[in-house]
């Protein structure tokens, strides 16, 4: 967890890194997070206390947060209902892959922004904002769901 970060979305945010990732992207910035048994176990209440204390929007990263879709859906629901915060999530899945899996959509439909697609070392670009490679997209989830086609986020 990183409190008060500005690299995982606009403004100061609370970034929560979840364990588990099956993508294993070459050049990944956080390969230590691939192991589902890594990190520290936290309850939803503990995470909510930390998020509320920081009074900041939230970003989920990892690993791939969608590897823990069911508890993540519950946590995002609480963040939205109890705190009303903006929520971003990074995933190695593409939008098309996510939309074909109901358990992943249970998470994604609650998000403000989904940063999709695996990190590709050949597409790495350090000048990009909030993403590591050119193939990754910042998807405005609510506009995309409403309009029926991918709408990229921009501030």
C-alpha positions as MATLAB code, in Angstrom:
seq = 'XXXXXXXXXXXXXXXXXXXXXXXXXXXXXXXXXXXXXXXXXXXXXXXXXXXXXXXXXXXXXXXXXXXXXXXXXXXXXXXXXXXXXXXXXXXXXXXXXXXXXXXXXXXXXXXXXXXXXXXXXXXXXXXXXXXXXXXXXXXXXXXXXXXXXXXXXXX';
ca = [
       0.000    0.000    0.000;
       1.210    3.488   -0.838;
      -0.522    6.401    0.834;
      -0.415    9.827   -0.821;
       0.945    8.747   -4.216;
       0.497   10.768   -7.413;
       1.702    8.248  -10.011;
      -1.310    5.891  -10.084;
      -3.965    8.383  -11.155;
      -4.731   12.086  -10.859;
      -4.090   13.891   -7.583;
      -2.970   12.317   -4.345;
      -4.337    8.793   -4.034;
      -4.200    5.743   -1.832;
      -2.762    2.896   -3.932;
      -3.441   -0.627   -2.785;
      -1.347   -3.407   -4.304;
      -3.049   -6.790   -4.396;
      -1.206  -10.094   -4.606;
      -1.587  -12.469   -7.493;
      -0.976  -12.189  -11.202;
      -0.972  -14.786  -13.942;
       0.153  -12.427  -16.731;
       3.873  -12.400  -15.729;
       4.699   -9.527  -18.090;
       8.416   -9.328  -18.935;
       9.734   -6.099  -17.428;
       6.947   -5.887  -14.836;
       7.665   -3.191  -12.225;
       6.386   -5.394   -9.407;
       7.060   -9.118  -10.038;
       7.095   -9.716   -6.280;
       3.317   -9.305   -6.397;
       2.703  -12.255   -8.737;
       2.460  -14.770   -5.872;
      -1.127  -15.094   -4.575;
       0.282  -15.839   -1.123;
       2.520  -12.762   -1.009;
       1.980   -9.544    0.862;
       0.053   -8.932    4.062;
      -3.474  -10.142    4.574;
      -5.900   -7.351    5.482;
      -9.610   -7.408    6.227;
     -12.056   -5.220    4.325;
     -12.629   -3.234    7.531;
      -8.883   -2.612    7.961;
      -8.609   -1.411    4.370;
     -11.661    0.814    4.751;
     -10.146    2.386    7.885;
      -6.913    3.184    6.013;
      -8.771    4.539    2.976;
     -11.069    6.694    5.125;
      -8.108    8.000    7.156;
      -6.299    9.111    3.998;
      -9.366   10.918    2.610;
      -8.150   10.314   -0.954;
      -9.255    8.537   -4.124;
      -8.146    4.934   -4.477;
      -6.155    2.994   -7.060;
      -5.829   -0.791   -7.127;
      -2.704   -2.255   -8.647;
      -0.591   -5.299   -8.047;
      -0.153   -8.015   -9.306;
      -3.477   -7.965  -11.033;
      -6.258   -6.864   -8.690;
      -8.787   -8.794  -10.780;
      -7.116  -12.001   -9.555;
      -9.067  -11.282   -6.357;
     -12.274  -10.194   -8.063;
     -14.843  -11.220   -5.460;
     -13.342   -9.472   -2.400;
     -12.292   -6.530   -4.574;
     -15.889   -6.063   -5.763;
     -17.021   -5.956   -2.127;
     -14.338   -3.438   -1.184;
     -15.052   -1.137   -4.123;
     -18.760   -1.261   -3.337;
     -18.035   -0.126    0.213;
     -15.661    2.613   -0.967;
     -18.310    3.940   -3.347;
     -21.248    3.609   -0.941;
     -19.575    4.778    2.271;
     -16.965    7.262    1.026;
     -17.931    8.158   -2.539;
     -14.309    8.123   -3.715;
     -13.028    7.884   -7.275;
     -11.588    4.399   -7.927;
      -9.063    3.290  -10.560;
      -7.813   -0.221  -11.242;
      -4.899   -1.598  -13.269;
      -5.231   -4.978  -14.976;
      -3.329   -7.075  -17.468;
      -6.609   -8.127  -19.053;
      -7.986   -6.250  -22.049;
     -11.420   -4.646  -21.925;
     -12.657   -7.349  -24.283;
     -11.422  -10.119  -21.970;
     -12.973   -8.449  -18.930;
     -16.387   -8.052  -20.542;
     -16.529  -11.795  -21.256;
     -16.131  -12.738  -17.580;
     -19.048  -11.854  -15.254;
     -16.896  -12.098  -12.099;
     -14.512   -9.481  -13.517;
     -17.353   -7.244  -14.682;
     -18.716   -7.255  -11.109;
     -15.579   -5.302  -10.219;
     -15.139   -3.220  -13.348;
     -18.675   -1.855  -13.609;
     -18.079   -0.060  -10.284;
     -14.849    1.653  -11.397;
     -14.252    5.136  -12.668;
     -11.158    4.197  -14.704;
      -9.734    0.852  -15.789;
      -6.154    0.801  -17.054;
      -6.284   -2.275  -19.266;
      -3.901   -4.574  -21.139;
      -0.635   -6.226  -20.162;
       2.574   -4.257  -19.873;
       4.591   -4.808  -23.054;
       8.295   -4.115  -22.740;
       8.553   -3.393  -26.486;
       5.841   -0.712  -26.053;
       7.363    0.815  -22.900;
       7.183    4.600  -22.849;
       8.260    6.509  -19.741;
       6.574    9.683  -21.028;
       3.078    8.199  -20.781;
       0.872    9.365  -17.968;
      -0.423    6.714  -15.553;
       0.634    3.713  -17.662;
       3.808    1.935  -18.642;
       3.347    0.901  -22.257;
       1.626    2.373  -25.319;
      -0.806   -0.542  -25.687;
      -2.389    0.177  -22.308;
      -5.528    2.325  -22.223;
      -7.076    4.557  -19.589;
     -10.718    3.592  -20.004;
     -13.483    5.816  -18.647;
     -15.614    2.914  -17.460;
     -18.908    4.677  -16.858;
     -18.848    6.499  -20.211;
     -17.810    3.275  -21.960;
     -20.698    1.334  -20.425;
     -23.167    4.114  -21.256;
     -22.004    4.652  -24.840;
     -21.364    1.000  -25.699;
     -17.848    1.566  -27.015;
     -14.498    2.290  -25.392;
     -14.134    5.878  -24.248;
     -10.651    6.775  -23.110;
     -10.252    8.878  -19.976;
      -8.652   12.259  -20.155;
      -8.567   14.985  -17.590;
];
